[in-house]
Coordinates of C-alpha atoms in Angstrom, one line a residue:
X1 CA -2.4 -34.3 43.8
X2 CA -1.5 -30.9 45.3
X3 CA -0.4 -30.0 41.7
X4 CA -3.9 -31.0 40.5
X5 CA -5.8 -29.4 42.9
X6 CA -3.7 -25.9 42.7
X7 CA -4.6 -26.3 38.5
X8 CA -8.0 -26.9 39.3
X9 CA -8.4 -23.3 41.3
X10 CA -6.3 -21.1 39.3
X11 CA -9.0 -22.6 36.1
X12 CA -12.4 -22.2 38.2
X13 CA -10.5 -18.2 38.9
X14 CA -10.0 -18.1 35.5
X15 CA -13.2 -18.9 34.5
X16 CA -14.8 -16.2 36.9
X17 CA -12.6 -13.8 35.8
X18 CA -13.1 -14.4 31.8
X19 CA -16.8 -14.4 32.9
X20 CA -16.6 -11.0 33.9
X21 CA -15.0 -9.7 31.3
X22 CA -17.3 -10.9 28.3
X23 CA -19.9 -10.4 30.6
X24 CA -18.8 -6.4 30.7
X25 CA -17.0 -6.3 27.3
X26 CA -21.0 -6.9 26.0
X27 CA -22.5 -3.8 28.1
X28 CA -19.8 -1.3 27.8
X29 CA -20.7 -1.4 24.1
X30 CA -22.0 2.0 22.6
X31 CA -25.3 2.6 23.3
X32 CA -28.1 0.0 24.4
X33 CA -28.3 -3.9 24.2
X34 CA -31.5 -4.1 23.3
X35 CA -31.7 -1.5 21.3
X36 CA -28.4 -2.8 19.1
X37 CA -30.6 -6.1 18.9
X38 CA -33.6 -4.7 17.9
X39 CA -32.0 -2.7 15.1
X40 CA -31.4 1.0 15.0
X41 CA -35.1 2.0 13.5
X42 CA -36.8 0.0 15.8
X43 CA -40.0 1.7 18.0
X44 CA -39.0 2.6 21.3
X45 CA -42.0 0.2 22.9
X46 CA -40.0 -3.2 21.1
X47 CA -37.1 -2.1 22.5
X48 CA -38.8 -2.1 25.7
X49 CA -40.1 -5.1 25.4
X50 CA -37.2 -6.6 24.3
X51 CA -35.5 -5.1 27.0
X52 CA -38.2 -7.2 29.7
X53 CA -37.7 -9.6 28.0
X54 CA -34.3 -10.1 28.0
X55 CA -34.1 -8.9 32.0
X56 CA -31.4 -6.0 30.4
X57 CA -33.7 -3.5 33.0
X58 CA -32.3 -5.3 35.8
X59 CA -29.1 -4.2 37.7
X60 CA -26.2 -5.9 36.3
X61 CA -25.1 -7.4 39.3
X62 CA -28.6 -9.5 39.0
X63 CA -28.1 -10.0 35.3
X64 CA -24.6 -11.3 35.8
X65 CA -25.7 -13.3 38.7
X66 CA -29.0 -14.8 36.6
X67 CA -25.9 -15.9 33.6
X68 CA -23.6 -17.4 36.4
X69 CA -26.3 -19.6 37.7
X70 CA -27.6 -20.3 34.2
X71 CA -24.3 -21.3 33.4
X72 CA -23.7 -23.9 36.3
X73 CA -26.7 -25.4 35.5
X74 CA -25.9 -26.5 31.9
X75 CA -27.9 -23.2 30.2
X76 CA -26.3 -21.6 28.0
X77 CA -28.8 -19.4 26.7
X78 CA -31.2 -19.3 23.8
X79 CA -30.9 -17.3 20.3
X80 CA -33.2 -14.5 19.8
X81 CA -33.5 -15.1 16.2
X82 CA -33.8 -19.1 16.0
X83 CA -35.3 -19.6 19.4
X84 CA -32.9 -22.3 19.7
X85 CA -30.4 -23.0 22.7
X86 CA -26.9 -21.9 22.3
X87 CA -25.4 -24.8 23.0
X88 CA -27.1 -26.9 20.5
X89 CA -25.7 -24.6 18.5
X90 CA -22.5 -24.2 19.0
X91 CA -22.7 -27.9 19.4
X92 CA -24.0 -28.2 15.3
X93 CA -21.2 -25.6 14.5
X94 CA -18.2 -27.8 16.6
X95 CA -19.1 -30.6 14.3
X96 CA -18.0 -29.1 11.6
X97 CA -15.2 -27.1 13.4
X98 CA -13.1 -29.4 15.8
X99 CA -12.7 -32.5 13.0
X100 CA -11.6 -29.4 10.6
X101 CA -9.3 -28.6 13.3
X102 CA -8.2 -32.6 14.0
X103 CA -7.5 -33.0 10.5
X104 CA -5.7 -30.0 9.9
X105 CA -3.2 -30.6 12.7
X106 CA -2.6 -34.2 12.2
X107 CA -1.7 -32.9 8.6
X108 CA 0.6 -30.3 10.1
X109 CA 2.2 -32.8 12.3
X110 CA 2.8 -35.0 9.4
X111 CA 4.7 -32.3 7.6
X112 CA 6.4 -30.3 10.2
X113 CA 8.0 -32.9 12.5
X114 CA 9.2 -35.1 9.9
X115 CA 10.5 -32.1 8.3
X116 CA 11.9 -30.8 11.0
X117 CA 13.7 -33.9 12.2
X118 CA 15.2 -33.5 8.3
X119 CA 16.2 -30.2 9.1
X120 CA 17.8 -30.6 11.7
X121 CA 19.9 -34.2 10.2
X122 CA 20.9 -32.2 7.2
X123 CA 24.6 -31.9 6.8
X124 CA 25.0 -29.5 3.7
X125 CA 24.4 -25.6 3.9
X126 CA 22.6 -26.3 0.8
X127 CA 20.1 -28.5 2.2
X128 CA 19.7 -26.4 5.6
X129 CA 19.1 -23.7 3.3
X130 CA 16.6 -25.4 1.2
X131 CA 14.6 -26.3 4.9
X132 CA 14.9 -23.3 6.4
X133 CA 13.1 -21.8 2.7
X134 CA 10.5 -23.6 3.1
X135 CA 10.0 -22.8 6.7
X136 CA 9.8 -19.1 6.1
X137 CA 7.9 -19.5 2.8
X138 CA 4.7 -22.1 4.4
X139 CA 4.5 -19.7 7.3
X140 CA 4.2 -16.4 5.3
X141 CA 1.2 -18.2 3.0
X142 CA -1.6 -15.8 4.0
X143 CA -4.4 -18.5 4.8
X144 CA -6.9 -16.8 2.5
X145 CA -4.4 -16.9 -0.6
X146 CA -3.6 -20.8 0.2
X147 CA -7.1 -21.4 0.3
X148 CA -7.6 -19.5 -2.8
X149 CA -4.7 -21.3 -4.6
X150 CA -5.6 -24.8 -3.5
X151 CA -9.0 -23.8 -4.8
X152 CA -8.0 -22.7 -8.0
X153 CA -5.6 -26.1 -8.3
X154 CA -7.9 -28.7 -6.8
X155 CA -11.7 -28.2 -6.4
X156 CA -14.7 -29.3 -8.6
X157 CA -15.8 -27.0 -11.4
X158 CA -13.1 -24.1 -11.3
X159 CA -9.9 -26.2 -10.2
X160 CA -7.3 -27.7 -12.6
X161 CA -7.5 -31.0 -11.3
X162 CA -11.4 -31.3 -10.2
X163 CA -10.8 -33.6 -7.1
X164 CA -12.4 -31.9 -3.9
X165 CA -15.4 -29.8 -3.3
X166 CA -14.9 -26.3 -2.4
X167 CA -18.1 -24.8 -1.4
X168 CA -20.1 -25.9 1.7
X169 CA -20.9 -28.9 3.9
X170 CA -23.6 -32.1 3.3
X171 CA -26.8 -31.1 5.0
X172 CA -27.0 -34.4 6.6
X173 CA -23.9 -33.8 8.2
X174 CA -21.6 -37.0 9.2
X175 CA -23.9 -38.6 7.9
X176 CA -22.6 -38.7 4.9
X177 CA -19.1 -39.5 6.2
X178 CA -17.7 -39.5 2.7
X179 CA -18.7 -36.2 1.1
X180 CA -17.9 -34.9 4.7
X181 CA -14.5 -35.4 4.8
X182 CA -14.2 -34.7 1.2
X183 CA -15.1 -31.5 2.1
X184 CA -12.8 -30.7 4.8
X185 CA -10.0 -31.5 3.2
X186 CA -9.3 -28.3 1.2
X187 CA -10.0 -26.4 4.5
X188 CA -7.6 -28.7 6.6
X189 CA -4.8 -28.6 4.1
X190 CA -5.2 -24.7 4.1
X191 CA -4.6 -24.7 8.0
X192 CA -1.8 -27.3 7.8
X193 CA 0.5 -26.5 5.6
X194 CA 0.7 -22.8 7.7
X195 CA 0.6 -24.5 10.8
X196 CA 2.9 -27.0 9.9
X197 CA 5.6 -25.1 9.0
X198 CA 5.7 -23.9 12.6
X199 CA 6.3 -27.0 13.7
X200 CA 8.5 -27.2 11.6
X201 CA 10.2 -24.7 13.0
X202 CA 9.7 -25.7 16.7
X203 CA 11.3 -28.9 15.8
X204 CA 14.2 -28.2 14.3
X205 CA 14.7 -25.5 17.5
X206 CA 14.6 -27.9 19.9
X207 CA 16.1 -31.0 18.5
X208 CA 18.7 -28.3 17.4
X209 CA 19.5 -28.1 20.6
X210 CA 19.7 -31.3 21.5
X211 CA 21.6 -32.6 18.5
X212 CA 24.9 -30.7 20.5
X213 CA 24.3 -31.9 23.8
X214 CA 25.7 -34.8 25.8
X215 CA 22.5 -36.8 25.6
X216 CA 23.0 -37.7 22.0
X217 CA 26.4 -38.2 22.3
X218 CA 25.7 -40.5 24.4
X219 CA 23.1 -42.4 22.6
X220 CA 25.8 -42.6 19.9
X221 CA 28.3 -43.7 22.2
X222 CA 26.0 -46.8 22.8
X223 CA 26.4 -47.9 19.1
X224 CA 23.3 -45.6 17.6
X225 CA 23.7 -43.8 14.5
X226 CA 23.3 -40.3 14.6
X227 CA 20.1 -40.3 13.2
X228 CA 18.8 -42.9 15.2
X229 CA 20.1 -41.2 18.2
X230 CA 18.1 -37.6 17.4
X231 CA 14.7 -39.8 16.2
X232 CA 14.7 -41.7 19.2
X233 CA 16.7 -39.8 22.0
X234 CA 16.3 -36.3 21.2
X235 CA 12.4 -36.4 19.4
X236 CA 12.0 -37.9 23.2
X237 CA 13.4 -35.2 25.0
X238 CA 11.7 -32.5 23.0
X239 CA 8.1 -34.0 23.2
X240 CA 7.4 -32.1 26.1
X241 CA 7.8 -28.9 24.5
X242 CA 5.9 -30.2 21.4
X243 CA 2.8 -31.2 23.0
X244 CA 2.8 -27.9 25.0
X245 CA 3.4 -26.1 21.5
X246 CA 0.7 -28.7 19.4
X247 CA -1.8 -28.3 22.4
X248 CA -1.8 -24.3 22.1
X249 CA -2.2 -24.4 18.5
X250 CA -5.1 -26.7 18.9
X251 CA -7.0 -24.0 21.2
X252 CA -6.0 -21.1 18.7
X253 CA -7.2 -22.6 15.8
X254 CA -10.4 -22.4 17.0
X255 CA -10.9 -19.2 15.8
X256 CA -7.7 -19.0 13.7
X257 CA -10.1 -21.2 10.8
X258 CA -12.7 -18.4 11.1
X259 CA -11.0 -17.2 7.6
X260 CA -11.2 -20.7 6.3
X261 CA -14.5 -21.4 7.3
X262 CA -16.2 -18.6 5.4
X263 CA -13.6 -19.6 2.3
X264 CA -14.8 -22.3 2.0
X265 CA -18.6 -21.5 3.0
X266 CA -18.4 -24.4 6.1
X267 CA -21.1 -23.4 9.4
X268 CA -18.2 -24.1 12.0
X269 CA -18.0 -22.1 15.1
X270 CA -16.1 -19.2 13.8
X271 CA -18.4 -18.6 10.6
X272 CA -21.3 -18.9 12.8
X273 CA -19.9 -16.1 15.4
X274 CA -19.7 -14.0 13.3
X275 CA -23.2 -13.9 11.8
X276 CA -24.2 -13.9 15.2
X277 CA -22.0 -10.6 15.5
X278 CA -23.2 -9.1 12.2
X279 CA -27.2 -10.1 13.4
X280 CA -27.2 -8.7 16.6
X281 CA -27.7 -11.9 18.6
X282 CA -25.2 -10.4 21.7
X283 CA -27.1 -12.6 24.1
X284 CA -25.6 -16.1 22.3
X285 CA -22.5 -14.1 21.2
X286 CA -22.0 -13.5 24.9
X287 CA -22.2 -17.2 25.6
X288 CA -20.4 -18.4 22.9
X289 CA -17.6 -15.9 23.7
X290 CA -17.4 -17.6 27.3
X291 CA -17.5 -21.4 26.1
X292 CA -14.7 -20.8 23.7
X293 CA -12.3 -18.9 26.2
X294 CA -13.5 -21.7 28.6
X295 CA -12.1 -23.8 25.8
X296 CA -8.4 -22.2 25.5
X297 CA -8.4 -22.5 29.6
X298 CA -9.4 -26.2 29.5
X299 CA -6.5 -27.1 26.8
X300 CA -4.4 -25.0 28.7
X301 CA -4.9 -26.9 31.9
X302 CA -4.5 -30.2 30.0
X303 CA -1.2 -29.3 28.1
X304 CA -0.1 -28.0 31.8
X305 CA -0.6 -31.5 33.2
X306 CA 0.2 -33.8 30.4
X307 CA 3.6 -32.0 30.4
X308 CA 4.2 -32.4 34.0
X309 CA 3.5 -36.3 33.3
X310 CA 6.2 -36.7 30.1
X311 CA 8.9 -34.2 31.9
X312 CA 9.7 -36.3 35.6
X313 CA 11.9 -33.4 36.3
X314 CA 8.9 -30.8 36.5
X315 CA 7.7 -33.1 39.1
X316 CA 11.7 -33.0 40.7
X317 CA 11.6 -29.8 40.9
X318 CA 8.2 -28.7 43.0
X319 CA 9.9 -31.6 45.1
X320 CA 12.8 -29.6 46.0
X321 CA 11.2 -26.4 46.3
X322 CA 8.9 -27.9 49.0
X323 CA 11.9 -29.3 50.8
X324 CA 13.6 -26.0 50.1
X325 CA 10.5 -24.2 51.6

């Protein structure tokens, strides 16, 4: 519990600290707010009005103080140009955004732990050689060229085998479950095969070292092949530091499909910041800025603790410190 609670505080600081800094990052910019959302040939009385409107001729203590306590009470802001709240927004966008995200990681983890369990198995040089290829050759794929290529190979229209959209997402949304996911999965096989040939990577690391130690010699010892003692044995062992590397690349993928979402013409979170960036709307950029690094913390804090809960020896040694202490 003292774990939990010592977490807790070091997010809520976190949170006030990242609140600051989008909260400055967004008036240090050159030249005025208002007059940056008005546009540059704007009369000086809309700028003045926008600037009352906005409450930018306030001191910034005040303004920061008016976002905080918007904030904690669920408000996230409205856009200038739609009139609607951020949140519903960014809520419409993470529709499209987070299953994109799902499906591109479970297809990541399909290919880059079984991989590199394979990898790490292999006997020959030849077949180590041929893993380790592919591991350098998935993770140099620029995203935009995969995209591109699986395009060219795969989509409706342009693509040699005519099989998956390319362009857009259904206007009813989820809806439509069907064309839906037949949409994403271009996008998610884009993210995946990059991202899975980091895990692929990751694996073969730390069952690697595992392979040599005494743990799986001693699984063997107990009449378990050596396969069946790194699958079952080592994968074990190194599932800690997998779900601490999976976790992180689940919170930067977030903005690492910004590329992919305007590929493929999808209104996810990172296509929609920025066309928030490129109309002017800093007032919802400034709140979408903080939910998303709000994000990163709150995966952070969950990777943190489910690691504590699949390693017993985390827990081990804060024991020992204390006593130490």
């Amino acid at each position: 519990m003292r774990f939990v609670i010592r977490r807790l505080l070091l997010f809520a600081a976190a949170l006030f600290g990242i609140s600051i800094v989008v909260f400055a990052a967004l008036r240090v910019l050159p030249g005025d707010v208002a007059s940056v959302m008005a546009g540059l040939n704007s009369p000086p009385e809309r700028v003045a009005a926008l600037r009352s409107q906005l409450g930018l001729d306030r001191p910034l203590i005040a303004q920061y103080a008016d976002w905080i306590g918007a904030l904690l009470h669920g408000d996230f802001g409205t856009s200038i140009l739609t009139g609607r709240s951020t949140s519903a927004q960014v809520g419409e966008r993470a529709s499209v955004t987070f299953p994109l995200i799902v499906l591109g990681l479970l297809i990541a983890m399909g290919l880059g732990i079984p991989l590199g369990c394979e990898a790490t198995l292999a006997r020959s040089r030849a077949a180590r050689g041929m893993f380790h290829m592919v591991a350098i050759i998935g993770g140099a794929v620029p995203a935009l060229w995969g995209g591109l290529l699986l395009i060219l190979l795969f989509s409706r229209g342009t693509g040699l085998i005519g099989v998956f959209p390319s362009q857009g997402f259904p206007q009813g949304g989820w809806s439509d479950f069907g064309s839906a996911l037949m949409s994403l999965v271009l996008p998610a096989c884009s993210v995946g095969i990059i991202v899975g040939a980091g895990l692929m990577r990751y694996t073969r690391s730390a069952l690697g070292g595992l392979a040599s130690s005494g743990y799986i010699d001693m699984a063997m010892s107990c009449g378990m092949t050596r396969r069946q003692a790194v699958l079952r044995v080592g994968l074990r062992l190194a599932m800690p530091q997998l779900v601490s590397v999976i976790g992180l690349t689940f919170a930067e993928m977030v903005t690492g499909v910004m590329v992919i979402e305007n590929l493929f013409a999808l209104p996810g979170i990172g296509n929609g910041l920025v066309t928030d960036v490129g109309n002017r709307d800093l007032i919802a950029v400034q709140s979408e800025l903080f939910m998303l690094a709000a994000f990163f913390l709150l995966i952070g804090l969950l990777v943190d603790l489910l690691h504590r809960v699949l390693d017993p020896r985390l827990k081990s040694a804060d024991d020992v410190t204390e006593v130490n202490a």
